[in-house]
Amino acid sequence: MNIAKPSATVRYTAMRVAVFVGCLVFVAALVHFGIMPAGLGDANAIWVVLLALVLSAPLSFVLLRKQRDEMSAQIVTKVESAKSRLEANRSQEDGAVQ
């Protein structure tokens, strides 16, 4: 049985979401136990989400470098393939017109 390897973009996105969710749980726990301030009034949820976003961005940048490079290589390959097909189609059209 041949199982297809998921695309690098899907893998990177899933791992990026996982890093964010981990940061969200971590920040929520810190706020819940009073280690971090709870925000102003009813802004607790927004505070926790924004802080998790701020923490997850640099973590993702460092921790997911390999996956990001794989995704970039996959995208470059697909773009080059599309460019070559487009050029082949253009040359066929030019030959048909002359």
mmCIF file of N, CA and C in Angstrom:
data_model
loop_
_atom_site.group_PDB
_atom_site.id
_atom_site.type_symbol
_atom_site.label_atom_id
_atom_site.label_comp_id
_atom_site.label_asym_id
_atom_site.label_seq_id
_atom_site.Cartn_x
_atom_site.Cartn_y
_atom_site.Cartn_z
ATOM 1 N N MET A 1 0.843 -1.176 0.000
ATOM 2 C CA MET A 1 0.000 0.000 0.000
ATOM 3 C C MET A 1 0.888 1.240 0.000
ATOM 4 N N ASN A 2 0.643 2.142 -0.931
ATOM 5 C CA ASN A 2 1.440 3.353 -1.082
ATOM 6 C C ASN A 2 0.688 4.540 -0.493
ATOM 7 N N ILE A 3 1.216 5.100 0.588
ATOM 8 C CA ILE A 3 0.585 6.246 1.227
ATOM 9 C C ILE A 3 1.310 7.499 0.765
ATOM 10 N N ALA A 4 0.549 8.454 0.231
ATOM 11 C CA ALA A 4 1.148 9.684 -0.286
ATOM 12 C C ALA A 4 1.661 10.549 0.862
ATOM 13 N N LYS A 5 2.809 11.160 0.627
ATOM 14 C CA LYS A 5 3.398 12.065 1.607
ATOM 15 C C LYS A 5 2.639 13.394 1.543
ATOM 16 N N PRO A 6 2.221 13.940 2.699
ATOM 17 C CA PRO A 6 1.490 15.207 2.654
ATOM 18 C C PRO A 6 2.381 16.333 2.136
ATOM 19 N N SER A 7 1.775 17.318 1.520
ATOM 20 C CA SER A 7 2.578 18.396 0.959
ATOM 21 C C SER A 7 3.286 19.160 2.071
ATOM 22 N N ALA A 8 4.398 19.756 1.715
ATOM 23 C CA ALA A 8 5.199 20.497 2.693
ATOM 24 C C ALA A 8 4.426 21.680 3.242
ATOM 25 N N THR A 9 3.570 22.281 2.428
ATOM 26 C CA THR A 9 2.778 23.427 2.878
ATOM 27 C C THR A 9 1.779 23.013 3.948
ATOM 28 N N VAL A 10 1.117 21.890 3.745
ATOM 29 C CA VAL A 10 0.152 21.404 4.733
ATOM 30 C C VAL A 10 0.869 21.036 6.027
ATOM 31 N N ARG A 11 2.010 20.378 5.906
ATOM 32 C CA ARG A 11 2.783 19.984 7.082
ATOM 33 C C ARG A 11 3.255 21.213 7.865
ATOM 34 N N TYR A 12 3.778 22.225 7.162
ATOM 35 C CA TYR A 12 4.254 23.441 7.819
ATOM 36 C C TYR A 12 3.102 24.177 8.505
ATOM 37 N N THR A 13 1.973 24.277 7.812
ATOM 38 C CA THR A 13 0.819 24.971 8.386
ATOM 39 C C THR A 13 0.309 24.258 9.625
ATOM 40 N N ALA A 14 0.241 22.941 9.580
ATOM 41 C CA ALA A 14 -0.222 22.174 10.741
ATOM 42 C C ALA A 14 0.733 22.356 11.927
ATOM 43 N N MET A 15 2.022 22.352 11.645
ATOM 44 C CA MET A 15 2.986 22.531 12.734
ATOM 45 C C MET A 15 2.941 23.958 13.273
ATOM 46 N N ARG A 16 2.687 24.932 12.416
ATOM 47 C CA ARG A 16 2.581 26.326 12.855
ATOM 48 C C ARG A 16 1.359 26.497 13.758
ATOM 49 N N VAL A 17 0.249 25.873 13.391
ATOM 50 C CA VAL A 17 -0.959 25.919 14.225
ATOM 51 C C VAL A 17 -0.697 25.236 15.564
ATOM 52 N N ALA A 18 0.030 24.131 15.538
ATOM 53 C CA ALA A 18 0.338 23.417 16.780
ATOM 54 C C ALA A 18 1.198 24.275 17.711
ATOM 55 N N VAL A 19 2.161 25.006 17.157
ATOM 56 C CA VAL A 19 2.986 25.895 17.987
ATOM 57 C C VAL A 19 2.110 26.981 18.599
ATOM 58 N N PHE A 20 1.208 27.558 17.797
ATOM 59 C CA PHE A 20 0.313 28.586 18.319
ATOM 60 C C PHE A 20 -0.585 28.046 19.426
ATOM 61 N N VAL A 21 -1.172 26.872 19.217
ATOM 62 C CA VAL A 21 -2.055 26.288 20.238
ATOM 63 C C VAL A 21 -1.267 26.000 21.513
ATOM 64 N N GLY A 22 -0.049 25.512 21.379
ATOM 65 C CA GLY A 22 0.790 25.288 22.557
ATOM 66 C C GLY A 22 1.053 26.580 23.314
ATOM 67 N N CYS A 23 1.363 27.653 22.585
ATOM 68 C CA CYS A 23 1.575 28.955 23.227
ATOM 69 C C CYS A 23 0.289 29.469 23.867
ATOM 70 N N LEU A 24 -0.829 29.239 23.210
ATOM 71 C CA LEU A 24 -2.121 29.677 23.749
ATOM 72 C C LEU A 24 -2.424 28.981 25.071
ATOM 73 N N VAL A 25 -2.201 27.684 25.121
ATOM 74 C CA VAL A 25 -2.428 26.931 26.363
ATOM 75 C C VAL A 25 -1.464 27.402 27.457
ATOM 76 N N PHE A 26 -0.212 27.622 27.092
ATOM 77 C CA PHE A 26 0.788 28.070 28.051
ATOM 78 C C PHE A 26 0.426 29.438 28.628
ATOM 79 N N VAL A 27 0.077 30.384 27.779
ATOM 80 C CA VAL A 27 -0.280 31.733 28.243
ATOM 81 C C VAL A 27 -1.564 31.693 29.063
ATOM 82 N N ALA A 28 -2.535 30.900 28.629
ATOM 83 C CA ALA A 28 -3.788 30.795 29.385
ATOM 84 C C ALA A 28 -3.530 30.230 30.779
ATOM 85 N N ALA A 29 -2.629 29.268 30.876
ATOM 86 C CA ALA A 29 -2.293 28.705 32.184
ATOM 87 C C ALA A 29 -1.605 29.748 33.066
ATOM 88 N N LEU A 30 -0.693 30.527 32.485
ATOM 89 C CA LEU A 30 -0.023 31.576 33.247
ATOM 90 C C LEU A 30 -1.010 32.623 33.751
ATOM 91 N N VAL A 31 -1.966 32.993 32.918
ATOM 92 C CA VAL A 31 -2.986 33.967 33.333
ATOM 93 C C VAL A 31 -3.890 33.361 34.388
ATOM 94 N N HIS A 32 -4.276 32.112 34.204
ATOM 95 C CA HIS A 32 -5.176 31.447 35.145
ATOM 96 C C HIS A 32 -4.568 31.366 36.546
ATOM 97 N N PHE A 33 -3.276 31.081 36.619
ATOM 98 C CA PHE A 33 -2.623 30.948 37.919
ATOM 99 C C PHE A 33 -2.088 32.271 38.459
ATOM 100 N N GLY A 34 -2.349 33.369 37.763
ATOM 101 C CA GLY A 34 -1.976 34.682 38.257
ATOM 102 C C GLY A 34 -0.534 35.070 38.039
ATOM 103 N N ILE A 35 0.194 34.316 37.250
ATOM 104 C CA ILE A 35 1.594 34.637 36.980
ATOM 105 C C ILE A 35 1.677 35.808 35.999
ATOM 106 N N MET A 36 0.751 35.849 35.053
ATOM 107 C CA MET A 36 0.659 36.945 34.082
ATOM 108 C C MET A 36 -0.583 37.771 34.410
ATOM 109 N N PRO A 37 -0.574 39.059 34.079
ATOM 110 C CA PRO A 37 -1.777 39.861 34.310
ATOM 111 C C PRO A 37 -2.922 39.386 33.417
ATOM 112 N N ALA A 38 -4.128 39.545 33.903
ATOM 113 C CA ALA A 38 -5.305 39.035 33.204
ATOM 114 C C ALA A 38 -5.858 39.999 32.175
ATOM 115 N N GLY A 39 -5.234 41.116 31.933
ATOM 116 C CA GLY A 39 -5.748 42.078 30.967
ATOM 117 C C GLY A 39 -6.649 43.078 31.649
ATOM 118 N N LEU A 40 -7.314 43.888 30.845
ATOM 119 C CA LEU A 40 -8.193 44.932 31.376
ATOM 120 C C LEU A 40 -9.651 44.538 31.202
ATOM 121 N N GLY A 41 -10.380 44.466 32.260
ATOM 122 C CA GLY A 41 -11.822 44.184 32.190
ATOM 123 C C GLY A 41 -12.137 42.889 31.478
ATOM 124 N N ASP A 42 -12.926 42.999 30.409
ATOM 125 C CA ASP A 42 -13.353 41.823 29.647
ATOM 126 C C ASP A 42 -12.377 41.452 28.530
ATOM 127 N N ALA A 43 -11.206 42.060 28.504
ATOM 128 C CA ALA A 43 -10.252 41.830 27.426
ATOM 129 C C ALA A 43 -9.358 40.626 27.667
ATOM 130 N N ASN A 44 -9.690 39.775 28.615
ATOM 131 C CA ASN A 44 -8.825 38.648 28.966
ATOM 132 C C ASN A 44 -8.571 37.727 27.774
ATOM 133 N N ALA A 45 -9.610 37.340 27.038
ATOM 134 C CA ALA A 45 -9.432 36.414 25.913
ATOM 135 C C ALA A 45 -8.579 37.043 24.817
ATOM 136 N N ILE A 46 -8.822 38.308 24.531
ATOM 137 C CA ILE A 46 -8.039 38.989 23.500
ATOM 138 C C ILE A 46 -6.580 39.087 23.932
ATOM 139 N N TRP A 47 -6.348 39.407 25.200
ATOM 140 C CA TRP A 47 -4.998 39.496 25.746
ATOM 141 C C TRP A 47 -4.253 38.172 25.587
ATOM 142 N N VAL A 48 -4.912 37.086 25.937
ATOM 143 C CA VAL A 48 -4.283 35.762 25.867
ATOM 144 C C VAL A 48 -3.962 35.402 24.416
ATOM 145 N N VAL A 49 -4.874 35.646 23.498
ATOM 146 C CA VAL A 49 -4.653 35.315 22.090
ATOM 147 C C VAL A 49 -3.515 36.163 21.504
ATOM 148 N N LEU A 50 -3.532 37.463 21.790
ATOM 149 C CA LEU A 50 -2.472 38.326 21.259
ATOM 150 C C LEU A 50 -1.101 37.947 21.813
ATOM 151 N N LEU A 51 -1.035 37.655 23.087
ATOM 152 C CA LEU A 51 0.236 37.253 23.678
ATOM 153 C C LEU A 51 0.714 35.917 23.095
ATOM 154 N N ALA A 52 -0.215 35.006 22.863
ATOM 155 C CA ALA A 52 0.150 33.720 22.242
ATOM 156 C C ALA A 52 0.666 33.935 20.819
ATOM 157 N N LEU A 53 0.056 34.854 20.075
ATOM 158 C CA LEU A 53 0.541 35.168 18.732
ATOM 159 C C LEU A 53 1.954 35.742 18.768
ATOM 160 N N VAL A 54 2.185 36.648 19.706
ATOM 161 C CA VAL A 54 3.507 37.267 19.820
ATOM 162 C C VAL A 54 4.565 36.228 20.197
ATOM 163 N N LEU A 55 4.214 35.281 21.036
ATOM 164 C CA LEU A 55 5.168 34.240 21.426
ATOM 165 C C LEU A 55 5.380 33.194 20.333
ATOM 166 N N SER A 56 4.316 32.841 19.628
ATOM 167 C CA SER A 56 4.428 31.755 18.653
ATOM 168 C C SER A 56 5.175 32.169 17.387
ATOM 169 N N ALA A 57 5.143 33.438 17.024
ATOM 170 C CA ALA A 57 5.807 33.869 15.784
ATOM 171 C C ALA A 57 7.316 33.606 15.806
ATOM 172 N N PRO A 58 8.057 34.104 16.812
ATOM 173 C CA PRO A 58 9.498 33.812 16.787
ATOM 174 C C PRO A 58 9.814 32.336 17.035
ATOM 175 N N LEU A 59 8.978 31.670 17.825
ATOM 176 C CA LEU A 59 9.199 30.231 18.041
ATOM 177 C C LEU A 59 9.053 29.464 16.730
ATOM 178 N N SER A 60 8.021 29.782 15.972
ATOM 179 C CA SER A 60 7.819 29.124 14.679
ATOM 180 C C SER A 60 8.962 29.426 13.734
ATOM 181 N N PHE A 61 9.431 30.663 13.759
ATOM 182 C CA PHE A 61 10.529 31.049 12.872
ATOM 183 C C PHE A 61 11.774 30.215 13.137
ATOM 184 N N VAL A 62 12.058 29.963 14.400
ATOM 185 C CA VAL A 62 13.261 29.203 14.765
ATOM 186 C C VAL A 62 13.029 27.696 14.666
ATOM 187 N N LEU A 63 11.938 27.219 15.229
ATOM 188 C CA LEU A 63 11.707 25.775 15.326
ATOM 189 C C LEU A 63 11.306 25.123 14.001
ATOM 190 N N LEU A 64 10.675 25.878 13.117
ATOM 191 C CA LEU A 64 10.151 25.282 11.883
ATOM 192 C C LEU A 64 10.959 25.672 10.647
ATOM 193 N N ARG A 65 12.228 25.991 10.834
ATOM 194 C CA ARG A 65 13.087 26.409 9.719
ATOM 195 C C ARG A 65 13.180 25.317 8.650
ATOM 196 N N LYS A 66 13.378 24.083 9.057
ATOM 197 C CA LYS A 66 13.521 22.980 8.099
ATOM 198 C C LYS A 66 12.240 22.812 7.275
ATOM 199 N N GLN A 67 11.094 22.833 7.952
ATOM 200 C CA GLN A 67 9.820 22.667 7.253
ATOM 201 C C GLN A 67 9.554 23.843 6.305
ATOM 202 N N ARG A 68 9.932 25.053 6.726
ATOM 203 C CA ARG A 68 9.744 26.228 5.885
ATOM 204 C C ARG A 68 10.627 26.126 4.633
ATOM 205 N N ASP A 69 11.852 25.648 4.794
ATOM 206 C CA ASP A 69 12.741 25.467 3.643
ATOM 207 C C ASP A 69 12.203 24.410 2.686
ATOM 208 N N GLU A 70 11.665 23.318 3.223
ATOM 209 C CA GLU A 70 11.065 22.277 2.378
ATOM 210 C C GLU A 70 9.871 22.832 1.607
ATOM 211 N N MET A 71 9.041 23.620 2.285
ATOM 212 C CA MET A 71 7.876 24.214 1.642
ATOM 213 C C MET A 71 8.319 25.158 0.525
ATOM 214 N N SER A 72 9.330 25.951 0.793
ATOM 215 C CA SER A 72 9.845 26.890 -0.210
ATOM 216 C C SER A 72 10.378 26.147 -1.433
ATOM 217 N N ALA A 73 11.121 25.083 -1.206
ATOM 218 C CA ALA A 73 11.654 24.293 -2.324
ATOM 219 C C ALA A 73 10.527 23.682 -3.144
ATOM 220 N N GLN A 74 9.489 23.206 -2.473
ATOM 221 C CA GLN A 74 8.357 22.612 -3.182
ATOM 222 C C GLN A 74 7.633 23.669 -4.022
ATOM 223 N N ILE A 75 7.469 24.862 -3.481
ATOM 224 C CA ILE A 75 6.791 25.930 -4.215
ATOM 225 C C ILE A 75 7.622 26.363 -5.418
ATOM 226 N N VAL A 76 8.941 26.476 -5.242
ATOM 227 C CA VAL A 76 9.817 26.866 -6.347
ATOM 228 C C VAL A 76 9.733 25.835 -7.468
ATOM 229 N N THR A 77 9.716 24.562 -7.119
ATOM 230 C CA THR A 77 9.612 23.503 -8.125
ATOM 231 C C THR A 77 8.310 23.620 -8.910
ATOM 232 N N LYS A 78 7.212 23.857 -8.210
ATOM 233 C CA LYS A 78 5.917 23.984 -8.892
ATOM 234 C C LYS A 78 5.870 25.224 -9.780
ATOM 235 N N VAL A 79 6.438 26.327 -9.339
ATOM 236 C CA VAL A 79 6.457 27.547 -10.143
ATOM 237 C C VAL A 79 7.302 27.345 -11.395
ATOM 238 N N GLU A 80 8.457 26.729 -11.249
ATOM 239 C CA GLU A 80 9.310 26.465 -12.410
ATOM 240 C C GLU A 80 8.608 25.553 -13.409
ATOM 241 N N SER A 81 7.905 24.557 -12.916
ATOM 242 C CA SER A 81 7.165 23.652 -13.791
ATOM 243 C C SER A 81 6.068 24.406 -14.544
ATOM 244 N N ALA A 82 5.356 25.275 -13.836
ATOM 245 C CA ALA A 82 4.301 26.061 -14.477
ATOM 246 C C ALA A 82 4.891 27.006 -15.523
ATOM 247 N N LYS A 83 6.047 27.603 -15.231
ATOM 248 C CA LYS A 83 6.698 28.500 -16.190
ATOM 249 C C LYS A 83 7.100 27.746 -17.453
ATOM 250 N N SER A 84 7.635 26.549 -17.285
ATOM 251 C CA SER A 84 8.072 25.775 -18.455
ATOM 252 C C SER A 84 6.869 25.343 -19.298
ATOM 253 N N ARG A 85 5.766 24.971 -18.650
ATOM 254 C CA ARG A 85 4.559 24.615 -19.409
ATOM 255 C C ARG A 85 4.017 25.828 -20.157
ATOM 256 N N LEU A 86 4.028 26.989 -19.517
ATOM 257 C CA LEU A 86 3.556 28.213 -20.160
ATOM 258 C C LEU A 86 4.432 28.558 -21.365
ATOM 259 N N GLU A 87 5.726 28.437 -21.214
ATOM 260 C CA GLU A 87 6.646 28.725 -22.319
ATOM 261 C C GLU A 87 6.449 27.739 -23.462
ATOM 262 N N ALA A 88 6.211 26.463 -23.136
ATOM 263 C CA ALA A 88 5.951 25.463 -24.175
ATOM 264 C C ALA A 88 4.665 25.796 -24.926
ATOM 265 N N ASN A 89 3.642 26.231 -24.200
ATOM 266 C CA ASN A 89 2.384 26.613 -24.848
ATOM 267 C C ASN A 89 2.567 27.839 -25.732
ATOM 268 N N ARG A 90 3.367 28.798 -25.283
ATOM 269 C CA ARG A 90 3.620 29.998 -26.091
ATOM 270 C C ARG A 90 4.338 29.643 -27.383
ATOM 271 N N SER A 91 5.320 28.748 -27.296
ATOM 272 C CA SER A 91 6.066 28.383 -28.502
ATOM 273 C C SER A 91 5.178 27.615 -29.485
ATOM 274 N N GLN A 92 4.238 26.818 -28.971
ATOM 275 C CA GLN A 92 3.302 26.119 -29.852
ATOM 276 C C GLN A 92 2.386 27.112 -30.555
ATOM 277 N N GLU A 93 1.923 28.153 -29.825
ATOM 278 C CA GLU A 93 1.063 29.166 -30.409
ATOM 279 C C GLU A 93 1.815 29.961 -31.470
ATOM 280 N N ASP A 94 3.084 30.299 -31.181
ATOM 281 C CA ASP A 94 3.882 31.042 -32.154
ATOM 282 C C ASP A 94 4.088 30.228 -33.425
ATOM 283 N N GLY A 95 4.289 28.930 -33.286
ATOM 284 C CA GLY A 95 4.462 28.054 -34.453
ATOM 285 C C GLY A 95 3.186 27.936 -35.262
ATOM 286 N N ALA A 96 2.038 27.968 -34.617
ATOM 287 C CA ALA A 96 0.766 27.830 -35.308
ATOM 288 C C ALA A 96 0.421 29.114 -36.076
ATOM 289 N N VAL A 97 0.839 30.250 -35.592
ATOM 290 C CA VAL A 97 0.515 31.534 -36.233
ATOM 291 C C VAL A 97 1.346 31.733 -37.494
ATOM 292 N N GLN A 98 2.579 31.309 -37.515
ATOM 293 C CA GLN A 98 3.478 31.552 -38.658
ATOM 294 C C GLN A 98 3.216 30.646 -39.794
#
